[in-house]
mmCIF file of C-alpha atoms and ligand atoms in Angstrom:
data_model
loop_
_atom_site.group_PDB
_atom_site.id
_atom_site.type_symbol
_atom_site.label_atom_id
_atom_site.label_comp_id
_atom_site.label_asym_id
_atom_site.label_seq_id
_atom_site.Cartn_x
_atom_site.Cartn_y
_atom_site.Cartn_z
ATOM 1 C CA MET C 3 -13.959 5.747 49.519
ATOM 2 C CA THR C 4 -12.969 5.020 45.967
ATOM 3 C CA GLU C 5 -9.319 4.629 45.239
ATOM 4 C CA LEU C 6 -8.290 6.137 41.976
ATOM 5 C CA LEU C 7 -5.802 3.927 40.219
ATOM 6 C CA PHE C 8 -5.148 6.143 37.278
ATOM 7 C CA VAL C 9 -1.660 5.854 35.960
ATOM 8 C CA SER C 10 -0.071 9.136 35.176
ATOM 9 C CA ILE C 11 -1.662 10.510 32.059
ATOM 10 C CA SER C 12 0.619 12.185 29.598
ATOM 11 C CA GLU C 13 -0.333 14.888 27.209
ATOM 12 C CA GLY C 14 0.909 14.172 23.703
ATOM 13 C CA LYS C 15 3.211 16.755 22.224
ATOM 14 C CA TYR C 16 1.348 16.813 18.943
ATOM 15 C CA MET C 17 -1.958 17.512 20.514
ATOM 16 C CA HIS C 18 -4.206 20.465 20.375
ATOM 17 C CA ARG C 19 -6.977 21.776 22.475
ATOM 18 C CA LEU C 20 -9.934 19.392 22.474
ATOM 19 C CA PRO C 21 -13.444 20.262 23.452
ATOM 20 C CA SER C 22 -14.546 17.947 26.172
ATOM 21 C CA ALA C 23 -18.280 18.338 26.290
ATOM 22 C CA PHE C 24 -19.416 16.140 23.428
ATOM 23 C CA GLU C 25 -20.996 12.812 23.365
ATOM 24 C CA PHE C 26 -18.189 10.559 22.181
ATOM 25 C CA GLN C 27 -19.688 9.005 19.091
ATOM 26 C CA THR C 28 -20.887 12.282 17.716
ATOM 27 C CA SER C 29 -17.779 14.118 18.717
ATOM 28 C CA ALA C 30 -15.601 15.714 16.125
ATOM 29 C CA GLU C 31 -12.764 14.081 18.002
ATOM 30 C CA THR C 32 -13.594 10.695 16.577
ATOM 31 C CA LEU C 33 -12.747 12.100 13.181
ATOM 32 C CA ARG C 34 -9.332 13.175 14.221
ATOM 33 C CA ALA C 35 -7.778 9.713 14.239
ATOM 34 C CA HIS C 36 -4.639 9.596 16.256
ATOM 35 C CA HIS C 37 -4.860 13.149 17.499
ATOM 36 C CA TRP C 38 -5.441 12.165 21.069
ATOM 37 C CA ARG C 39 -4.606 14.734 23.611
ATOM 38 C CA SER C 40 -4.228 12.409 26.558
ATOM 39 C CA TYR C 41 -3.092 8.847 26.798
ATOM 40 C CA THR C 42 -2.200 6.336 29.426
ATOM 41 C CA ASP C 43 -0.641 2.905 29.647
ATOM 42 C CA THR C 44 -1.646 0.570 32.420
ATOM 43 C CA TYR C 45 1.431 -1.683 32.200
ATOM 44 C CA LYS C 46 5.084 -1.209 31.542
ATOM 45 C CA GLY C 47 5.932 -3.923 29.031
ATOM 46 C CA CYS C 48 3.644 -6.417 27.413
ATOM 47 C CA GLU C 49 3.173 -10.142 27.759
ATOM 48 C CA PHE C 50 1.856 -10.601 24.229
ATOM 49 C CA GLU C 51 5.437 -10.366 22.908
ATOM 50 C CA CYS C 52 4.656 -9.464 19.320
ATOM 51 C CA GLN C 53 7.723 -9.716 17.126
ATOM 52 C CA TYR C 54 7.138 -6.337 15.580
ATOM 53 C CA CYS C 55 6.562 -4.492 18.856
ATOM 54 C CA LEU C 56 8.037 -1.028 18.768
ATOM 55 C CA TYR C 57 8.732 -1.152 22.466
ATOM 56 C CA LYS C 58 10.903 -4.215 22.360
ATOM 57 C CA GLY C 59 13.937 -3.273 24.326
ATOM 58 C CA PRO C 60 15.973 -4.404 27.279
ATOM 59 C CA GLY C 61 14.060 -4.260 30.507
ATOM 60 C CA GLU C 62 10.770 -3.101 29.098
ATOM 61 C CA TYR C 63 9.389 -6.045 27.267
ATOM 62 C CA GLY C 64 7.926 -9.475 27.661
ATOM 63 C CA ARG C 65 7.742 -11.256 30.939
ATOM 64 C CA HIS C 66 9.358 -8.491 32.961
ATOM 65 C CA VAL C 67 6.158 -6.585 32.662
ATOM 66 C CA GLN C 68 5.176 -4.621 35.723
ATOM 67 C CA PRO C 69 1.886 -2.924 36.355
ATOM 68 C CA VAL C 70 1.981 0.789 36.753
ATOM 69 C CA LYS C 71 -0.012 2.477 39.446
ATOM 70 C CA GLY C 72 -0.317 6.062 40.436
ATOM 71 C CA SER C 73 -2.967 8.649 40.816
ATOM 72 C CA ILE C 74 -3.962 11.861 39.215
ATOM 73 C CA PRO C 75 -6.652 14.319 40.084
ATOM 74 C CA ALA C 76 -9.691 14.098 37.882
ATOM 75 C CA ARG C 77 -9.424 16.756 35.243
ATOM 76 C CA ALA C 78 -12.107 18.084 32.984
ATOM 77 C CA ASP C 79 -9.711 19.169 30.265
ATOM 78 C CA LEU C 80 -8.179 15.823 29.352
ATOM 79 C CA GLY C 81 -10.486 15.274 26.425
ATOM 80 C CA ILE C 82 -10.720 11.682 25.292
ATOM 81 C CA VAL C 83 -8.142 9.539 27.065
ATOM 82 C CA ASP C 84 -6.506 6.885 24.887
ATOM 83 C CA ILE C 85 -5.693 3.694 26.799
ATOM 84 C CA GLY C 86 -3.240 1.267 25.240
ATOM 85 C CA THR C 87 -1.088 3.470 23.056
ATOM 86 C CA THR C 88 2.140 1.616 23.826
ATOM 87 C CA THR C 89 1.343 -1.456 25.923
ATOM 88 C CA ASP C 90 -1.746 -3.601 25.939
ATOM 89 C CA PRO C 91 -4.293 -2.823 28.678
ATOM 90 C CA TYR C 92 -5.783 -6.337 28.493
ATOM 91 C CA GLN C 93 -2.667 -8.478 28.554
ATOM 92 C CA PRO C 94 -2.928 -11.602 30.760
ATOM 93 C CA MET C 95 -1.812 -10.052 34.041
ATOM 94 C CA GLU C 96 -4.747 -7.673 33.930
ATOM 95 C CA ALA C 97 -6.880 -10.653 34.952
ATOM 96 C CA ASP C 98 -5.383 -10.382 38.449
ATOM 97 C CA GLN C 99 -4.210 -6.811 38.598
ATOM 98 C CA LYS C 100 -7.402 -5.175 37.325
ATOM 99 C CA ILE C 101 -5.672 -1.861 36.765
ATOM 100 C CA THR C 102 -7.386 -1.251 33.450
ATOM 101 C CA ARG C 103 -10.693 -2.120 35.043
ATOM 102 C CA SER C 104 -10.069 0.384 37.810
ATOM 103 C CA ILE C 105 -9.523 3.085 35.207
ATOM 104 C CA LEU C 106 -12.804 2.226 33.533
ATOM 105 C CA GLU C 107 -14.522 2.449 36.912
ATOM 106 C CA ALA C 108 -12.978 5.824 37.653
ATOM 107 C CA ALA C 109 -13.732 7.144 34.156
ATOM 108 C CA LEU C 110 -17.351 6.147 34.564
ATOM 109 C CA GLU C 111 -17.537 7.901 37.883
ATOM 110 C CA ILE C 112 -15.900 11.134 36.788
ATOM 111 C CA ARG C 113 -17.251 11.070 33.221
ATOM 112 C CA ILE C 114 -14.047 10.963 31.211
ATOM 113 C CA PRO C 115 -14.349 9.555 27.675
ATOM 114 C CA LEU C 116 -12.037 6.657 26.800
ATOM 115 C CA PHE C 117 -10.657 5.113 23.645
ATOM 116 C CA VAL C 118 -9.468 1.598 24.504
ATOM 117 C CA LEU C 119 -6.996 -0.070 22.152
ATOM 118 C CA THR C 120 -6.239 -3.750 22.683
ATOM 119 C CA ARG C 121 -5.467 -7.145 21.203
ATOM 120 C CA GLY C 122 -6.810 -8.871 24.293
ATOM 121 C CA ASN C 123 -10.052 -10.824 24.652
ATOM 122 C CA LEU C 124 -10.021 -10.039 28.368
ATOM 123 C CA VAL C 125 -11.769 -6.815 27.412
ATOM 124 C CA LEU C 126 -14.984 -8.870 27.420
ATOM 125 C CA ARG C 127 -14.664 -9.217 31.191
ATOM 126 C CA ASP C 128 -15.399 -5.492 31.453
ATOM 127 C CA VAL C 129 -18.502 -5.451 29.289
ATOM 128 C CA ASP C 130 -20.550 -4.319 32.282
ATOM 129 C CA LEU C 131 -18.524 -1.111 32.647
ATOM 130 C CA LEU C 132 -18.108 -0.603 28.912
ATOM 131 C CA ARG C 133 -21.850 -0.796 28.431
ATOM 132 C CA GLU C 134 -22.412 1.835 31.100
ATOM 133 C CA LEU C 135 -19.802 4.083 29.514
ATOM 134 C CA ALA C 136 -21.288 3.460 26.069
ATOM 135 C CA LYS C 137 -24.746 4.489 27.225
ATOM 136 C CA ASP C 138 -23.380 7.985 27.729
ATOM 137 C CA GLY C 139 -21.203 7.924 24.626
ATOM 138 C CA LEU C 140 -18.033 7.760 26.687
ATOM 139 C CA VAL C 141 -16.155 4.870 25.121
ATOM 140 C CA GLU C 142 -14.977 3.216 21.959
ATOM 141 C CA VAL C 143 -13.061 -0.069 21.922
ATOM 142 C CA CYS C 144 -10.622 -0.653 19.104
ATOM 143 C CA LEU C 145 -9.310 -4.164 18.378
ATOM 144 C CA SER C 146 -5.796 -4.218 16.999
ATOM 145 C CA ILE C 147 -5.145 -6.860 14.334
ATOM 146 C CA ILE C 148 -2.636 -7.407 11.513
ATOM 147 C CA THR C 149 -3.986 -10.298 9.417
ATOM 148 C CA LEU C 150 -6.481 -13.140 9.457
ATOM 149 C CA ASN C 151 -3.724 -15.641 8.694
ATOM 150 C CA GLU C 152 -3.255 -17.638 11.887
ATOM 151 C CA ALA C 153 -0.211 -19.467 10.550
ATOM 152 C CA ILE C 154 1.480 -16.063 10.626
ATOM 153 C CA THR C 155 0.086 -14.749 13.885
ATOM 154 C CA THR C 156 1.063 -17.821 15.882
ATOM 155 C CA ARG C 157 4.653 -17.056 14.866
ATOM 156 C CA ILE C 158 4.709 -13.343 15.376
ATOM 157 C CA GLU C 159 2.082 -12.674 18.051
ATOM 158 C CA PRO C 160 2.786 -15.780 20.116
ATOM 159 C CA ASN C 161 0.812 -14.902 23.230
ATOM 160 C CA ALA C 162 -1.990 -12.797 21.806
ATOM 161 C CA PRO C 163 -5.503 -14.074 21.100
ATOM 162 C CA SER C 164 -5.971 -15.318 17.534
ATOM 163 C CA PRO C 165 -7.415 -13.056 14.832
ATOM 164 C CA THR C 166 -10.564 -15.190 14.838
ATOM 165 C CA GLU C 167 -10.914 -14.569 18.539
ATOM 166 C CA ARG C 168 -10.474 -10.834 18.051
ATOM 167 C CA LEU C 169 -13.208 -10.815 15.408
ATOM 168 C CA ARG C 170 -15.442 -12.634 17.872
ATOM 169 C CA VAL C 171 -14.649 -10.054 20.556
ATOM 170 C CA ALA C 172 -15.542 -7.207 18.205
ATOM 171 C CA GLU C 173 -18.802 -8.826 17.221
ATOM 172 C CA GLU C 174 -19.713 -9.492 20.815
ATOM 173 C CA LEU C 175 -18.997 -5.915 21.852
ATOM 174 C CA ALA C 176 -20.985 -4.559 18.910
ATOM 175 C CA ALA C 177 -23.883 -6.856 19.792
ATOM 176 C CA LYS C 178 -23.906 -5.269 23.250
ATOM 177 C CA ASP C 179 -24.061 -1.773 21.773
ATOM 178 C CA ILE C 180 -20.471 -0.942 22.646
ATOM 179 C CA PRO C 181 -18.888 1.080 19.826
ATOM 180 C CA VAL C 182 -16.063 -0.920 18.312
ATOM 181 C CA ALA C 183 -13.536 -0.361 15.551
ATOM 182 C CA PHE C 184 -10.412 -2.077 14.239
ATOM 183 C CA HIS C 185 -6.852 -0.900 14.077
ATOM 184 C CA VAL C 186 -4.748 -2.672 11.460
ATOM 185 C CA ALA C 187 -1.432 -2.077 13.089
ATOM 186 C CA PRO C 188 1.152 -2.584 12.062
ATOM 187 C CA LEU C 189 0.285 -2.916 8.411
ATOM 188 C CA ILE C 190 3.269 -4.868 7.097
ATOM 189 C CA PRO C 191 4.041 -4.801 3.368
ATOM 190 C CA GLY C 192 4.227 -8.324 1.954
ATOM 191 C CA LEU C 193 2.463 -9.991 4.866
ATOM 192 C CA ASP C 194 -0.721 -10.624 2.863
ATOM 193 C CA THR C 195 -1.497 -10.755 -0.838
ATOM 194 C CA PRO C 196 -3.635 -7.899 -2.198
ATOM 195 C CA GLU C 197 -6.579 -10.308 -2.494
ATOM 196 C CA ASN C 198 -6.231 -11.375 1.132
ATOM 197 C CA LEU C 199 -5.858 -7.777 2.292
ATOM 198 C CA SER C 200 -9.047 -6.833 0.539
ATOM 199 C CA ALA C 201 -10.954 -9.754 2.059
ATOM 200 C CA PHE C 202 -9.409 -8.892 5.432
ATOM 201 C CA GLY C 203 -10.613 -5.281 5.224
ATOM 202 C CA LYS C 204 -14.087 -6.367 4.244
ATOM 203 C CA ARG C 205 -14.318 -8.856 7.108
ATOM 204 C CA LEU C 206 -13.217 -6.215 9.630
ATOM 205 C CA ALA C 207 -15.732 -3.743 8.277
ATOM 206 C CA GLU C 208 -18.521 -6.273 8.584
ATOM 207 C CA ALA C 209 -17.527 -7.174 12.128
ATOM 208 C CA CYS C 210 -17.368 -3.618 13.484
ATOM 209 C CA GLY C 211 -19.637 -1.708 11.123
ATOM 210 C CA SER C 212 -17.935 1.574 11.886
ATOM 211 C CA HIS C 213 -14.352 2.352 10.935
ATOM 212 C CA VAL C 214 -11.032 0.683 10.398
ATOM 213 C CA PHE C 215 -7.811 2.542 11.061
ATOM 214 C CA SER C 216 -4.490 1.404 9.719
ATOM 215 C CA ALA C 217 -0.938 2.379 10.508
ATOM 216 C CA MET C 218 2.087 1.237 8.545
ATOM 217 C CA LEU C 219 4.793 -0.569 10.426
ATOM 218 C CA GLY C 220 6.966 1.893 12.290
ATOM 219 C CA ALA C 221 10.726 1.601 12.533
ATOM 220 C CA ARG C 222 12.544 2.867 15.593
ATOM 221 C CA LYS C 223 16.272 3.395 15.532
ATOM 222 C CA PRO C 224 17.029 2.319 19.117
ATOM 223 C CA TYR C 225 15.263 -1.001 18.634
ATOM 224 C CA TRP C 226 16.077 -1.693 15.004
ATOM 225 C CA LYS C 227 18.290 -4.757 15.469
ATOM 226 C CA PRO C 228 15.987 -6.788 17.717
ATOM 227 C CA PHE C 229 13.091 -5.487 15.706
ATOM 228 C CA TYR C 230 14.575 -6.757 12.459
ATOM 229 C CA ALA C 231 15.198 -10.130 14.046
ATOM 230 C CA GLY C 232 11.464 -10.242 14.637
ATOM 231 C CA MET C 233 10.916 -9.357 11.007
ATOM 232 C CA ASP C 234 13.044 -12.349 10.013
ATOM 233 C CA ALA C 235 10.545 -14.508 11.874
ATOM 234 C CA ILE C 236 7.797 -12.878 9.852
ATOM 235 C CA ALA C 237 9.710 -13.629 6.667
ATOM 236 C CA ASP C 238 9.892 -17.269 7.644
ATOM 237 C CA ALA C 239 6.169 -17.297 8.256
ATOM 238 C CA CYS C 240 5.357 -15.567 4.954
ATOM 239 C CA GLY C 241 7.786 -17.548 2.856
ATOM 240 C CA SER C 242 9.065 -14.361 1.226
ATOM 241 C CA PHE C 243 10.863 -11.359 2.541
ATOM 242 C CA GLU C 244 11.330 -9.480 -0.714
ATOM 243 C CA THR C 245 8.470 -7.039 -0.492
ATOM 244 C CA PHE C 246 9.216 -6.297 3.121
ATOM 245 C CA GLU C 247 12.947 -5.845 2.603
ATOM 246 C CA ARG C 248 12.367 -3.413 -0.206
ATOM 247 C CA ALA C 249 10.063 -1.342 1.993
ATOM 248 C CA TYR C 250 12.167 -1.615 5.154
ATOM 249 C CA PRO C 251 15.794 -2.362 4.230
ATOM 250 C CA ARG C 252 18.119 -3.579 6.931
ATOM 251 C CA ASP C 253 20.031 -0.312 6.603
ATOM 252 C CA PHE C 254 16.860 1.736 7.047
ATOM 253 C CA ASP C 255 17.595 5.420 6.626
ATOM 254 C CA PHE C 256 17.085 7.046 10.008
ATOM 255 C CA SER C 257 18.965 10.183 9.011
ATOM 256 C CA ARG C 258 15.809 12.289 8.847
ATOM 257 C CA ASP C 259 14.306 10.967 12.030
ATOM 258 C CA ALA C 260 14.876 8.228 14.607
ATOM 259 C CA ALA C 261 11.407 6.943 13.789
ATOM 260 C CA GLY C 262 9.877 6.276 10.434
ATOM 261 C CA THR C 263 7.728 4.213 8.140
ATOM 262 C CA CYS C 264 8.360 2.964 4.624
ATOM 263 C CA ASP C 265 8.050 5.287 1.664
ATOM 264 C CA PHE C 266 4.609 5.755 0.250
ATOM 265 C CA GLU C 267 5.383 3.800 -2.930
ATOM 266 C CA TYR C 268 5.745 0.693 -0.757
ATOM 267 C CA ALA C 269 2.793 1.518 1.441
ATOM 268 C CA LEU C 270 0.356 2.072 -1.404
ATOM 269 C CA PRO C 271 0.144 -1.583 -2.597
ATOM 270 C CA ALA C 272 -0.938 -2.540 0.934
ATOM 271 C CA LEU C 273 -3.172 0.466 1.638
ATOM 272 C CA THR C 274 -5.141 0.237 -1.588
ATOM 273 C CA PRO C 275 -6.641 -3.268 -1.272
ATOM 274 C CA LEU C 276 -7.228 -2.757 2.443
ATOM 275 C CA ARG C 277 -9.123 0.444 1.775
ATOM 276 C CA ASP C 278 -11.136 -1.190 -1.002
ATOM 277 C CA GLY C 279 -12.108 -4.090 1.230
ATOM 278 C CA VAL C 280 -13.094 -1.840 4.135
ATOM 279 C CA THR C 281 -15.201 0.473 2.001
ATOM 280 C CA GLU C 282 -16.814 -2.495 0.244
ATOM 281 C CA GLY C 283 -17.724 -3.825 3.682
ATOM 282 C CA GLY C 284 -19.500 -0.545 4.466
ATOM 283 C CA ALA C 285 -17.088 0.993 6.990
ATOM 284 C CA THR C 286 -14.872 4.053 6.828
ATOM 285 C CA TYR C 287 -11.209 3.546 6.201
ATOM 286 C CA VAL C 288 -8.748 5.842 7.927
ATOM 287 C CA SER C 289 -5.067 5.722 7.097
ATOM 288 C CA GLU C 290 -3.257 7.164 10.072
ATOM 289 C CA ASN C 291 0.166 7.238 8.595
ATOM 290 C CA TYR C 292 2.413 10.148 9.084
ATOM 291 C CA PRO C 293 -0.168 11.825 11.281
ATOM 292 C CA PHE C 294 2.105 14.740 12.023
ATOM 293 C CA LEU C 295 2.286 15.856 8.424
ATOM 294 C CA THR C 296 -0.306 17.757 6.519
ATOM 295 C CA THR C 297 -2.793 15.659 4.658
ATOM 296 C CA GLY C 298 -1.377 16.247 1.188
ATOM 297 C CA PRO C 299 -3.067 15.370 -2.071
ATOM 298 C CA LEU C 300 -4.970 12.305 -3.100
ATOM 299 C CA GLU C 301 -2.755 9.819 -4.869
ATOM 300 C CA ASN C 302 -4.259 6.972 -6.803
ATOM 301 C CA GLY C 303 -7.437 7.285 -4.804
ATOM 302 C CA ILE C 304 -5.647 6.994 -1.456
ATOM 303 C CA TYR C 305 -5.427 9.993 0.756
ATOM 304 C CA ARG C 306 -1.740 9.996 1.325
ATOM 305 C CA TRP C 307 -1.630 10.500 5.020
ATOM 306 C CA LYS C 308 -5.006 10.139 6.593
ATOM 307 C CA LEU C 309 -8.670 10.969 6.393
ATOM 308 C CA PRO C 310 -9.023 14.737 6.800
ATOM 309 C CA THR C 311 -9.039 15.805 10.387
ATOM 310 C CA VAL C 312 -11.147 18.681 11.545
ATOM 311 C CA TYR C 313 -8.089 20.892 11.251
ATOM 312 C CA ASP C 314 -7.511 19.753 7.674
ATOM 313 C CA MET C 315 -11.117 20.574 6.966
ATOM 314 C CA SER C 316 -10.796 24.007 8.503
ATOM 315 C CA SER C 317 -7.610 24.704 6.512
ATOM 316 C CA TRP C 318 -9.447 23.752 3.354
ATOM 317 C CA VAL C 319 -12.314 26.072 4.219
ATOM 318 C CA GLN C 320 -9.918 28.915 5.047
ATOM 319 C CA ALA C 321 -8.094 28.467 1.759
ATOM 320 C CA ARG C 322 -11.332 28.954 -0.159
ATOM 321 C CA GLY C 323 -11.538 32.625 0.893
ATOM 322 C CA GLY C 324 -15.289 33.286 0.923
ATOM 323 C CA VAL C 325 -18.055 31.413 2.644
ATOM 324 C CA VAL C 326 -17.999 27.676 1.997
ATOM 325 C CA GLU C 327 -21.363 25.945 1.790
ATOM 326 C CA TRP C 328 -22.031 22.285 2.542
ATOM 327 C CA PRO C 329 -22.445 21.044 -1.099
ATOM 328 C CA ASP C 330 -18.972 22.303 -2.036
ATOM 329 C CA PHE C 331 -17.472 20.926 1.141
ATOM 330 C CA LEU C 332 -19.158 17.581 0.517
ATOM 331 C CA ASP C 333 -17.753 17.361 -3.026
ATOM 332 C CA TRP C 334 -14.268 17.724 -1.586
ATOM 333 C CA TYR C 335 -14.863 15.429 1.367
ATOM 334 C CA ARG C 336 -16.346 12.606 -0.704
ATOM 335 C CA ASP C 337 -13.030 12.281 -2.527
ATOM 336 C CA PHE C 338 -11.681 10.661 0.619
ATOM 337 C CA ARG C 339 -14.265 7.883 0.512
ATOM 338 C CA PRO C 340 -15.922 8.349 3.877
ATOM 339 C CA SER C 341 -18.777 5.960 4.596
ATOM 340 C CA ASP C 342 -22.320 7.275 4.407
ATOM 341 C CA ARG C 343 -22.454 7.002 8.192
ATOM 342 C CA LEU C 344 -19.462 9.288 8.551
ATOM 343 C CA VAL C 345 -20.839 11.794 6.046
ATOM 344 C CA GLU C 346 -24.039 11.871 8.064
ATOM 345 C CA LEU C 347 -22.048 12.524 11.234
ATOM 346 C CA VAL C 348 -19.992 15.296 9.650
ATOM 347 C CA LYS C 349 -23.138 16.884 8.244
ATOM 348 C CA SER C 350 -24.811 16.900 11.647
ATOM 349 C CA LEU C 351 -21.723 18.475 13.210
ATOM 350 C CA TRP C 352 -21.563 20.998 10.374
ATOM 351 C CA ASP C 353 -25.184 21.940 10.950
ATOM 352 C CA ASN C 354 -25.038 22.242 14.723
ATOM 353 C CA GLY C 355 -21.752 24.140 14.722
ATOM 354 C CA GLU C 356 -19.668 21.555 16.564
ATOM 355 C CA LEU C 357 -17.490 20.456 13.665
ATOM 356 C CA PHE C 358 -15.109 23.379 13.822
ATOM 357 C CA LEU C 359 -14.996 24.005 17.539
ATOM 358 C CA GLY C 360 -11.456 24.799 18.560
ATOM 359 C CA THR C 361 -10.657 26.258 15.140
ATOM 360 C CA TYR C 362 -10.631 29.778 13.769
ATOM 361 C CA LEU C 363 -13.643 29.606 11.523
ATOM 362 C CA ALA C 364 -16.776 31.678 11.727
ATOM 363 C CA ARG C 365 -20.295 30.587 10.947
ATOM 364 C CA GLN C 366 -22.104 32.595 8.347
ATOM 365 C CA GLY C 367 -25.608 31.506 7.531
ATOM 366 C CA THR C 368 -25.408 27.872 6.510
ATOM 367 C CA GLY C 369 -21.687 28.031 5.700
ATOM 368 C CA TYR C 370 -18.346 28.761 7.279
ATOM 369 C CA THR C 371 -15.679 31.294 6.525
ATOM 370 C CA GLY C 372 -12.065 31.725 7.591
ATOM 371 C CA GLY C 373 -10.577 34.319 9.892
ATOM 372 C CA GLY C 374 -13.080 34.071 12.717
ATOM 373 C CA GLU C 375 -12.560 33.935 16.414
ATOM 374 C CA LEU C 376 -11.581 30.667 18.049
ATOM 375 C CA MET C 377 -14.833 28.711 18.175
ATOM 376 C CA LEU C 378 -15.514 27.468 21.675
ATOM 377 C CA PRO C 379 -18.181 25.139 22.971
ATOM 378 C CA ALA C 380 -21.426 26.932 23.641
ATOM 379 C CA HIS C 381 -21.975 24.742 26.634
ATOM 380 C CA HIS C 382 -19.744 22.695 28.853
ATOM 381 C CA THR C 383 -21.467 19.640 30.215
ATOM 382 C CA LEU C 384 -18.527 17.572 31.389
ATOM 383 C CA VAL C 385 -18.151 18.176 35.064
ATOM 384 C CA ALA C 386 -15.200 16.362 36.574
ATOM 385 C CA LYS C 387 -15.957 15.210 40.050
ATOM 386 C CA ARG C 388 -12.944 14.828 42.246
ATOM 387 C CA THR C 389 -13.009 11.391 43.770
ATOM 388 C CA PRO C 390 -11.426 10.950 47.188
ATOM 389 C CA VAL C 391 -8.346 8.802 47.160
ATOM 390 C CA ALA C 392 -8.269 6.269 49.941
HETATM 391 S S1 LIG D 4 0.191 -6.125 22.045
HETATM 392 FE FE1 LIG D 4 1.141 -4.171 21.464
HETATM 393 S S2 LIG D 4 2.436 -3.616 23.223
HETATM 394 FE FE2 LIG D 4 1.940 -5.800 23.414
HETATM 395 S S3 LIG D 4 3.683 -6.824 22.478
HETATM 396 FE FE3 LIG D 4 2.067 -6.627 20.912
HETATM 397 S S4 LIG D 4 2.600 -4.708 19.853
HETATM 398 FE FE4 LIG D 4 3.753 -4.711 21.786
#
């Protein structure tokens, strides 16, 4: 009897229907950065105690961390499950609790694809399971990192593995054929010089060889005071708080929303060198900021919100009226600086008809046109096997 230790899996409110039958690495879903339909956290709270943590609040932070256990029936319609959206799945207590490991085991058994986000080097313990998942295209590991400057990280990520260690983890995973990416989160204006950010992006690209996501620091109204105290510690570590304070003033304007990031004019000086370094290193750069907004126009060579998702692509095709052929699509898509590897992936999905599954486009010859029926998978290979709970 296998006990399922899945924590309750929540369905994100911004999500859309995801096809579930694709091999992970060639799935259109990997292009949709941040549009995960399902996510789970294996712990309530986090022992890494990062100063900038968005979930810093009474009773849900630091050493009061408690593992979360529960069970759910295996479901075929979860799509890719994102582990580690709010608390780290490989924080120290996982060494004993093994809750994250139990999820990997269950996912392998019932064939659910996982995206694992962590700062923890303990992820290497599970290489055996990750390799098995990777063989079937069912996993990607994403290392979260904010800078290579260890003088800063020892102050603001006191219990997390060093950036050097996280680079080593990524390289080790990649060497074992486990897909790996980086998540620069939070990207904090003023933390690094433009030169350092560029070198940082390049180093990450070289270590993972695939893609680097970034997300600007998020501000949350309920936690703003303790959060800003953490930012003061960052200021001490950086020696200057000016850039940060301009981007995130103490009296941050939450009138539009209880959650927010800095205005784009402050984000751009950090996004630009990071993007340049990542693309120079041969990986794709994906800015995930403001993922709930439309993509908007290119500004100074930076796509304002994010790399186009499949739905952005389909909107673009629909807006063109007639049939859109690949060369025209490619001209538009190249503006966003995708890596050659990503262009190759998009082209293969364009050709085999998977790129626009779940959207209202119709295939016509070698192109696509708007106003079609909802495109559904032609085949459905993911069969969820219900595992008995002890
Ligand atoms: S690793 Fe993530 S969840 Fe844990 S303290 Fe740091 S930011 Fe918060």
